[in-house]
Coordinates of C-alpha atoms and ligand atoms in Angstrom, one line a residue:
M1 CA 13.2 5.1 -19.4
R2 CA 10.1 3.2 -20.5
I3 CA 6.7 2.9 -18.9
Y4 CA 5.1 -0.4 -19.8
C5 CA 2.3 -2.8 -18.9
I6 CA 3.3 -5.8 -16.8
E7 CA 0.6 -7.9 -18.6
C8 CA 0.9 -7.1 -22.3
N9 CA 4.2 -5.2 -22.4
S10 CA 2.9 -2.4 -24.4
S11 CA 4.5 1.0 -23.8
V12 CA 2.8 4.1 -22.5
G13 CA 4.2 7.6 -23.2
I14 CA 6.1 9.2 -20.3
M15 CA 3.7 12.2 -20.4
D16 CA 0.5 10.1 -20.7
K17 CA -1.5 10.7 -17.5
V18 CA -2.7 7.1 -17.1
Y19 CA -2.6 4.7 -14.2
T20 CA -3.2 1.4 -15.9
C21 CA -2.6 0.0 -19.4
P22 CA -5.0 1.7 -21.9
K23 CA -4.9 -1.5 -23.9
C24 CA -5.5 -4.3 -21.4
G25 CA -6.0 -2.6 -18.0
G26 CA -2.9 -4.2 -16.6
L27 CA -0.6 -2.6 -14.0
L28 CA 2.2 -0.3 -15.2
D29 CA 5.8 -0.3 -14.3
V30 CA 8.9 1.8 -15.2
E31 CA 12.2 0.4 -16.5
Y32 CA 15.5 2.2 -17.0
D33 CA 18.5 1.6 -19.2
Y34 CA 20.3 -0.4 -16.5
D35 CA 23.5 -1.1 -18.6
V36 CA 24.0 2.6 -19.1
L37 CA 23.2 3.4 -15.4
A38 CA 25.6 0.7 -14.2
E39 CA 28.4 3.0 -15.5
T40 CA 27.5 5.9 -13.2
V41 CA 25.9 4.4 -10.1
P42 CA 26.6 3.9 -7.2
K43 CA 29.5 6.5 -7.5
S44 CA 27.0 9.3 -8.3
W45 CA 25.1 8.5 -5.1
F46 CA 27.9 9.1 -2.7
S47 CA 27.9 12.9 -2.8
R48 CA 24.2 13.0 -1.8
P49 CA 22.5 12.5 1.6
L50 CA 20.8 9.2 2.3
G51 CA 17.2 9.6 1.2
V52 CA 14.9 9.1 -1.8
W53 CA 16.6 11.6 -4.1
R54 CA 20.0 10.1 -3.6
Y55 CA 18.8 7.6 -6.2
G56 CA 17.6 10.3 -8.7
E57 CA 18.9 8.4 -11.7
L58 CA 16.4 5.6 -10.9
L59 CA 13.4 7.9 -10.5
P60 CA 11.0 8.7 -13.3
I61 CA 11.3 12.5 -13.1
L62 CA 12.1 14.5 -16.2
N63 CA 12.3 18.0 -14.6
R64 CA 14.2 17.8 -11.3
T65 CA 13.7 21.5 -10.6
L66 CA 10.1 20.8 -9.8
R67 CA 11.0 18.4 -6.9
V68 CA 8.6 18.5 -4.0
S69 CA 10.5 17.4 -0.9
I70 CA 10.2 17.6 2.8
G71 CA 13.1 15.4 3.8
E72 CA 11.7 11.9 3.0
G73 CA 13.8 8.7 3.4
G74 CA 17.1 8.3 5.0
T75 CA 15.4 6.4 7.9
R76 CA 17.3 4.4 10.5
L77 CA 18.1 0.7 10.1
V78 CA 18.2 -0.5 13.6
H79 CA 20.2 -3.6 14.6
C80 CA 17.8 -5.1 17.2
R81 CA 20.1 -7.0 19.5
R82 CA 17.7 -7.4 22.5
L83 CA 14.7 -8.5 20.4
G84 CA 17.0 -10.6 18.3
E85 CA 18.1 -12.5 21.3
K86 CA 14.5 -13.3 22.2
L87 CA 13.8 -14.5 18.7
K88 CA 17.1 -16.4 18.3
L89 CA 18.2 -14.1 15.4
K90 CA 21.7 -12.6 15.5
N91 CA 21.1 -10.2 12.6
L92 CA 17.6 -8.8 13.1
Y93 CA 17.1 -5.3 11.8
V94 CA 14.1 -3.0 11.8
K95 CA 13.8 -0.3 9.1
D96 CA 12.1 2.5 11.0
E97 CA 9.9 4.1 8.4
G98 CA 7.9 5.8 11.1
S99 CA 10.6 8.4 11.2
N100 CA 9.7 9.8 7.8
P101 CA 8.4 13.4 7.8
T102 CA 4.7 12.5 8.1
G103 CA 5.4 9.3 10.0
S104 CA 5.1 6.6 7.3
F105 CA 6.8 5.1 4.3
K106 CA 4.2 6.8 2.1
D107 CA 6.4 10.0 2.0
R108 CA 8.9 8.2 -0.2
G109 CA 6.2 7.7 -2.9
M110 CA 4.5 11.0 -2.5
T111 CA 7.7 13.1 -3.1
V112 CA 7.9 11.4 -6.5
G113 CA 4.2 11.2 -7.2
V114 CA 3.5 14.9 -6.4
T115 CA 6.5 16.0 -8.3
K116 CA 5.0 14.1 -11.2
A117 CA 1.7 15.9 -10.7
L118 CA 3.6 19.2 -11.2
E119 CA 5.1 17.8 -14.4
F120 CA 1.6 16.9 -15.6
N121 CA 0.4 20.3 -14.5
V122 CA -2.6 19.0 -12.6
K123 CA -4.0 20.9 -9.6
N124 CA -6.3 18.4 -7.8
L125 CA -4.6 15.4 -6.1
I126 CA -6.9 12.6 -5.0
C127 CA -6.5 9.4 -3.1
A128 CA -8.4 6.8 -1.0
S129 CA -6.7 5.9 2.2
T130 CA -6.7 3.9 5.4
G131 CA -4.9 6.9 6.8
N132 CA -1.3 7.2 6.0
T133 CA -1.6 7.8 2.3
S134 CA -3.9 10.7 3.0
S135 CA -1.6 12.2 5.7
S136 CA 1.3 12.1 3.3
L137 CA -0.5 13.3 0.2
A138 CA -2.0 16.2 2.2
A139 CA 1.5 17.3 3.4
Y140 CA 3.1 17.1 -0.1
A141 CA 0.1 18.8 -1.7
A142 CA 0.4 21.6 0.8
K143 CA 4.1 21.9 0.1
A144 CA 3.4 22.0 -3.7
G145 CA 0.5 24.4 -3.3
L146 CA -2.0 22.0 -4.9
N147 CA -5.5 20.9 -3.8
C148 CA -5.9 17.6 -2.0
I149 CA -9.0 15.5 -1.7
V150 CA -9.0 12.3 0.3
L151 CA -11.6 9.6 0.7
I152 CA -11.4 7.6 3.9
P153 CA -13.5 4.7 5.2
S154 CA -15.8 6.4 7.7
G155 CA -14.9 5.7 11.3
K156 CA -12.1 3.4 10.4
I157 CA -8.9 5.4 10.4
A158 CA -6.6 6.1 13.4
L159 CA -7.0 9.5 15.1
G160 CA -3.5 10.8 14.4
K161 CA -3.8 10.2 10.7
L162 CA -7.1 12.1 10.5
A163 CA -5.5 14.9 12.5
Q164 CA -2.7 15.1 10.0
A165 CA -4.9 15.1 6.9
V166 CA -7.1 18.0 8.2
I167 CA -4.2 20.1 9.6
Y168 CA -2.4 19.9 6.3
G169 CA -5.5 21.3 4.7
A170 CA -6.9 18.3 2.8
K171 CA -10.6 18.1 2.0
V172 CA -11.5 14.9 3.8
L173 CA -14.5 12.9 2.8
A174 CA -15.6 10.0 5.0
V175 CA -17.1 7.3 2.7
K176 CA -19.8 5.1 4.1
G177 CA -18.0 1.9 3.1
N178 CA -14.5 0.4 3.5
F179 CA -11.2 1.3 1.9
D180 CA -11.9 -0.8 -1.2
D181 CA -15.1 1.2 -1.8
A182 CA -13.2 4.4 -1.4
L183 CA -10.5 3.3 -3.9
R184 CA -13.1 2.2 -6.5
L185 CA -14.6 5.8 -6.2
V186 CA -11.2 7.6 -6.6
V187 CA -10.3 5.4 -9.6
E188 CA -13.6 6.4 -11.2
L189 CA -13.1 10.1 -10.5
S190 CA -9.5 10.1 -11.7
S191 CA -10.4 9.3 -15.2
R192 CA -11.5 12.9 -15.3
P193 CA -8.8 15.3 -16.5
E194 CA -8.9 17.6 -13.4
F195 CA -7.8 14.9 -11.0
Y196 CA -4.5 13.1 -10.4
L197 CA -4.6 9.8 -8.5
L198 CA -2.0 9.1 -5.9
N199 CA -2.9 5.6 -4.7
S200 CA -0.3 2.9 -5.3
L201 CA -1.9 2.1 -8.6
N202 CA 0.1 5.1 -9.6
P203 CA 3.4 3.6 -10.8
Y204 CA 5.5 6.7 -10.0
R205 CA 4.7 6.4 -6.3
L206 CA 6.1 2.9 -6.1
E207 CA 9.3 4.2 -7.8
G208 CA 9.8 6.4 -4.8
Q209 CA 9.0 3.6 -2.4
K210 CA 11.6 1.2 -3.9
T211 CA 14.4 3.5 -2.6
A212 CA 14.0 1.9 0.9
A213 CA 15.5 -1.2 -0.6
F214 CA 18.5 0.8 -1.9
E215 CA 19.0 2.3 1.5
I216 CA 18.8 -1.1 3.3
Y217 CA 21.5 -2.4 0.8
E218 CA 23.8 0.5 1.6
Q219 CA 23.1 0.5 5.4
L220 CA 24.0 -3.2 5.6
G221 CA 27.3 -2.4 4.0
N222 CA 26.4 -3.1 0.4
R223 CA 24.5 -6.3 0.7
A224 CA 20.8 -7.2 0.5
P225 CA 19.3 -9.0 3.5
D226 CA 18.4 -12.7 3.3
W227 CA 14.9 -12.0 4.4
L228 CA 12.6 -9.0 4.1
I229 CA 9.4 -9.1 6.2
I230 CA 6.8 -6.5 5.5
P231 CA 3.1 -5.8 6.2
V232 CA 0.8 -6.0 3.2
G233 CA -2.4 -4.1 2.5
N234 CA -2.9 -2.9 -1.0
A235 CA 0.4 -4.7 -1.8
G236 CA 2.2 -1.8 -3.4
N237 CA 5.1 -1.5 -0.9
I238 CA 6.1 -5.2 -1.0
S239 CA 6.2 -4.8 -4.8
A240 CA 8.3 -1.7 -4.6
Y241 CA 10.9 -3.2 -2.3
W242 CA 11.2 -6.2 -4.5
K243 CA 11.7 -4.0 -7.5
G244 CA 14.4 -2.1 -5.7
F245 CA 16.3 -5.3 -4.9
E246 CA 15.8 -6.5 -8.5
E247 CA 17.3 -3.3 -9.8
L248 CA 20.3 -3.6 -7.5
S249 CA 20.9 -6.9 -9.2
L250 CA 20.3 -5.5 -12.7
L251 CA 22.9 -2.8 -11.9
G252 CA 25.4 -5.5 -11.0
L253 CA 25.5 -4.3 -7.4
S254 CA 24.0 -7.3 -5.6
N255 CA 23.7 -10.9 -6.5
L256 CA 21.7 -11.6 -3.4
K257 CA 17.9 -10.9 -3.4
P258 CA 16.0 -11.4 -0.2
K259 CA 13.2 -13.8 0.2
M260 CA 10.1 -11.7 0.8
I261 CA 7.6 -12.5 3.5
G262 CA 4.3 -10.5 3.1
V263 CA 2.3 -10.3 6.4
Q264 CA -1.4 -9.7 6.4
S265 CA -3.8 -9.6 9.3
K266 CA -6.0 -12.7 9.7
G267 CA -9.1 -10.5 9.3
A268 CA -7.9 -9.1 6.0
N269 CA -5.9 -11.8 4.3
P270 CA -6.9 -12.2 0.7
L271 CA -3.3 -12.8 -0.5
V272 CA -2.5 -15.3 2.2
R273 CA -5.5 -17.4 1.2
A274 CA -4.6 -17.2 -2.5
F275 CA -1.0 -18.0 -1.9
K276 CA -1.7 -21.0 0.3
E277 CA -4.3 -22.3 -2.2
N278 CA -2.1 -21.5 -5.2
R279 CA -4.7 -19.5 -7.0
D280 CA -5.6 -15.8 -7.9
P281 CA -7.0 -13.8 -4.9
T282 CA -10.7 -13.3 -4.6
P283 CA -11.7 -10.0 -3.0
L284 CA -12.9 -10.1 0.6
T285 CA -15.9 -7.8 1.3
E286 CA -15.9 -8.2 5.1
V287 CA -12.6 -7.2 6.5
E288 CA -11.7 -6.3 10.1
T289 CA -8.5 -5.8 12.0
I290 CA -6.9 -3.7 14.7
A291 CA -4.3 -2.8 12.2
T292 CA -6.6 -0.4 10.3
A293 CA -3.8 0.6 7.9
I294 CA -4.0 -2.9 6.3
R295 CA -7.7 -3.4 6.5
I296 CA -8.0 -4.1 2.8
G297 CA -9.9 -6.9 1.1
N298 CA -9.1 -6.3 -2.6
P299 CA -5.4 -5.3 -3.0
V300 CA -4.9 -3.6 -6.4
N301 CA -1.2 -4.5 -6.7
W302 CA -1.7 -8.2 -6.1
R303 CA -0.2 -9.3 -9.4
K304 CA 3.1 -7.5 -8.7
A305 CA 3.2 -8.7 -5.1
M306 CA 2.4 -12.3 -5.9
K307 CA 5.2 -12.3 -8.5
A308 CA 7.6 -10.7 -6.0
V309 CA 6.9 -13.4 -3.3
R310 CA 7.0 -16.3 -5.7
K311 CA 10.2 -15.2 -7.5
S312 CA 11.9 -14.6 -4.3
N313 CA 11.0 -18.0 -2.8
G314 CA 9.2 -16.2 -0.1
L315 CA 5.7 -16.5 1.3
F316 CA 2.6 -14.7 2.5
E317 CA 1.4 -15.4 6.1
D318 CA -1.1 -13.9 8.4
V319 CA -1.1 -12.9 12.1
N320 CA -4.0 -12.2 14.4
D321 CA -4.8 -9.0 16.2
E322 CA -3.6 -10.3 19.6
D323 CA -0.2 -11.2 18.0
I324 CA 0.0 -7.7 16.5
V325 CA -0.7 -5.9 19.8
K326 CA 1.8 -8.1 21.6
A327 CA 4.5 -7.5 18.9
Q328 CA 3.9 -3.8 19.0
R329 CA 4.6 -3.7 22.7
T330 CA 7.5 -6.1 22.5
L331 CA 9.3 -4.0 19.9
A332 CA 8.7 -0.8 21.9
K333 CA 9.9 -2.3 25.2
T334 CA 13.0 -4.0 23.8
E335 CA 14.2 -1.6 21.2
G336 CA 12.5 1.7 21.8
I337 CA 10.7 1.7 18.5
F338 CA 7.1 2.6 18.7
T339 CA 5.3 1.5 15.5
E340 CA 1.6 1.5 14.7
P341 CA -0.2 -1.9 14.7
A342 CA 0.3 -2.6 11.0
G343 CA 4.0 -1.8 11.3
A344 CA 4.3 -4.5 14.0
A345 CA 2.9 -7.3 11.9
P346 CA 6.4 -8.5 10.7
I347 CA 7.5 -8.8 14.3
A348 CA 4.3 -10.6 15.1
Y349 CA 5.1 -13.1 12.4
L350 CA 8.6 -13.7 13.8
I351 CA 7.3 -14.2 17.4
R352 CA 4.6 -16.6 16.2
H353 CA 7.0 -18.6 14.0
R354 CA 10.1 -18.4 16.3
D355 CA 10.4 -22.2 16.5
D356 CA 10.0 -22.9 12.8
D357 CA 13.3 -23.7 11.1
L358 CA 12.7 -21.5 8.2
I359 CA 15.1 -18.7 9.1
D360 CA 18.6 -19.5 10.2
R361 CA 19.9 -17.7 13.3
D362 CA 22.8 -16.1 11.4
E363 CA 20.8 -14.9 8.4
V364 CA 20.2 -11.2 8.0
V365 CA 16.5 -10.4 8.5
V366 CA 15.0 -6.9 8.0
C367 CA 11.5 -6.1 9.2
V368 CA 9.8 -3.0 7.9
A369 CA 8.1 -0.9 10.6
T370 CA 6.0 1.0 8.2
G371 CA 4.3 3.7 10.3
N372 CA 4.8 5.7 13.6
G373 CA 3.0 4.5 16.7
L374 CA 1.8 8.0 17.6
K375 CA -0.6 7.8 14.7
D376 CA -2.8 5.5 16.6
P377 CA -2.5 6.4 20.3
D378 CA -5.9 4.9 21.1
T379 CA -4.8 1.4 20.4
A380 CA -1.6 1.8 22.3
I381 CA -3.4 3.1 25.4
R382 CA -6.3 0.6 25.2
F383 CA -3.9 -2.4 25.5
S384 CA -1.5 -0.8 28.0
E385 CA -1.4 -0.5 31.8
K386 CA -3.2 2.7 32.9
P387 CA -1.3 5.4 34.7
V388 CA -1.5 5.1 38.5
E389 CA -2.7 8.2 40.3
V390 CA -0.7 9.1 43.4
E391 CA -0.6 11.8 46.0
A392 CA 1.8 14.7 45.3
D393 CA 4.5 13.6 47.8
S394 CA 7.5 11.3 47.4
R395 CA 6.5 9.1 50.4
S396 CA 3.3 7.9 48.6
I397 CA 5.3 7.3 45.4
L398 CA 7.9 5.2 47.3
N399 CA 5.1 3.3 49.1
Y400 CA 3.5 2.5 45.8
L401 CA 6.8 1.4 44.2
R402 CA 7.6 -0.9 47.3
G403 CA 4.3 -2.5 46.8
L404 CA 5.3 -3.5 43.3
S405 CA 8.4 -5.5 44.4
Ligands
F0G1 N1 1.7 -0.3 6.8 C1 1.1 0.9 7.0 C2 1.4 1.7 8.2 C3 0.3 1.4 6.0 O1 -0.3 2.6 6.1 C4 0.0 0.6 4.8 C5 -0.9 1.0 3.8 C6 0.7 -0.7 4.7 C7 1.5 -1.1 5.8 C8 0.5 -1.6 3.6 O2 1.1 -1.1 2.4 O3 -0.8 -1.0 0.9 O4 1.5 -0.8 0.0 O5 0.6 -3.0 1.0 N2 -1.6 2.0 3.9 C9 -2.4 2.6 2.8 C10 -3.0 3.9 3.2 C11 -3.4 1.6 2.2 O6 -4.1 4.3 2.6 O7 -2.4 4.6 4.0 P1 0.6 -1.5 1.0

C-alpha cells in the first residue's frame, strides 16, 4: 500500500498524519498492490457480509482490531421498474445510501476515517459540514469514545442532521458564513497536532466510500453499470466511486467502467461551469440551493472529480431546485424511496434529459440516492399537500373521499 500525491507523485508515510501533499499541496490517494490482490479477491470477499469491511484488503487499515463500525454499507440496489418506465429506461437502479446507519453515504467513509484516527491515536475529530458529514462523524466518534467538533454554516443545515449531531454528543459550532468558510477554518485548525480532520480531503475517508462501487458491481451480478449518476458537492464521492470502478478493472474483475455524470444544483455549480467551458473551476462565493447538502462553491476534490468525469467520457450537468423537488417526490411516489433533495438530483437530471439520446433504453443506469429524506422533513412538507382535517367519524371521511373523485 502506498499513499501518494496525485499531482507530484511523491509518497507520504502511512503513519504521517497529513491530508495533502507536504511538498506541493496536492490531493493524496492510496494505491495497493493490485497484482498480488488479484490472486485473493474476490474469493476472500464471499464469506463476509455485504458492506464496507467485506472489501478489507482494499482499505488502508493496518490494525483491523481497532475497527469502529456500526453496520455501514450493504445498502439496497433497487431496480426501479415503475420510474424506469416513465423515463424510458429498462435498467434503472437506485443505490439507496439513505439506509446507512446515520442515513447517508458518509458512514462508509467515517468507519475507515475514524478507525484511522484510532491508529493515529488522536482524540479530537473535526469537520466542516453541510449536515451529513457532521451527523456521521458524531456517531462514529461516539462509538469510538472520541471528541467531535463540527463546524456548520449557520442556519443552513437541515433540521434532522442538526438533531443527529447534537444527540450523538458533538460540539456543534455554527459559523457565520457558508460551508466553504467552515472548511477553510477546519483545515487551518487541523494543522495542529490535537485535531484530526475528517472532511473528504482526508484520503482514508474516500477509501471507505469507494466500496459502494464494489457493492454495485456485485449487486448487478458482477458487472459495472453503463452510467453512474451522482450528486456533487465537495466532489469527494464521485471521485471515490470512480476509484472503486477503476480498482475493479485493475483487479481484472471488470473491463467495463461506467460513464460518470456529476449533478450539481444550478445555484452551486462551479464544476458544471468549468466542465462546459473546458477550464479549471473558479470558486463561487454566493451559492444557494434547496439541496443544502450540496450548497458548495469551492469543491476541494475537484481535480479528482474532473479527472473521473473526463476519463469516463461522462459529464457534469446542473438541475434547478424545482426539478430537484419534483424528482424527490417522483422517486418517493413511484418507488417508495424517500431521499433528501440532494439525493434526488440524479433523478432530476434524468427527468430533465429524458428526451436526449445520450442514454440507450437498454443500458444499465445507477443513480445514487445519497441521503435519507427524513433528514430534511421541512422541505418535504413545504412542497407537499397539507393533511386534511376531518371530523372523527367515517361518514365525513367518506364524504371527503367522494368529493375527490
Ligand atoms: N449528497 C448528500 C446527501 C451529501 O450530504 C453530500 C455532501 C453530497 C451528496 C455530495 O457529496 O461532497 O462528496 O460531492 N455532503 C457534505 C457534508 C459536504 O458536509 O455532509 P460530495
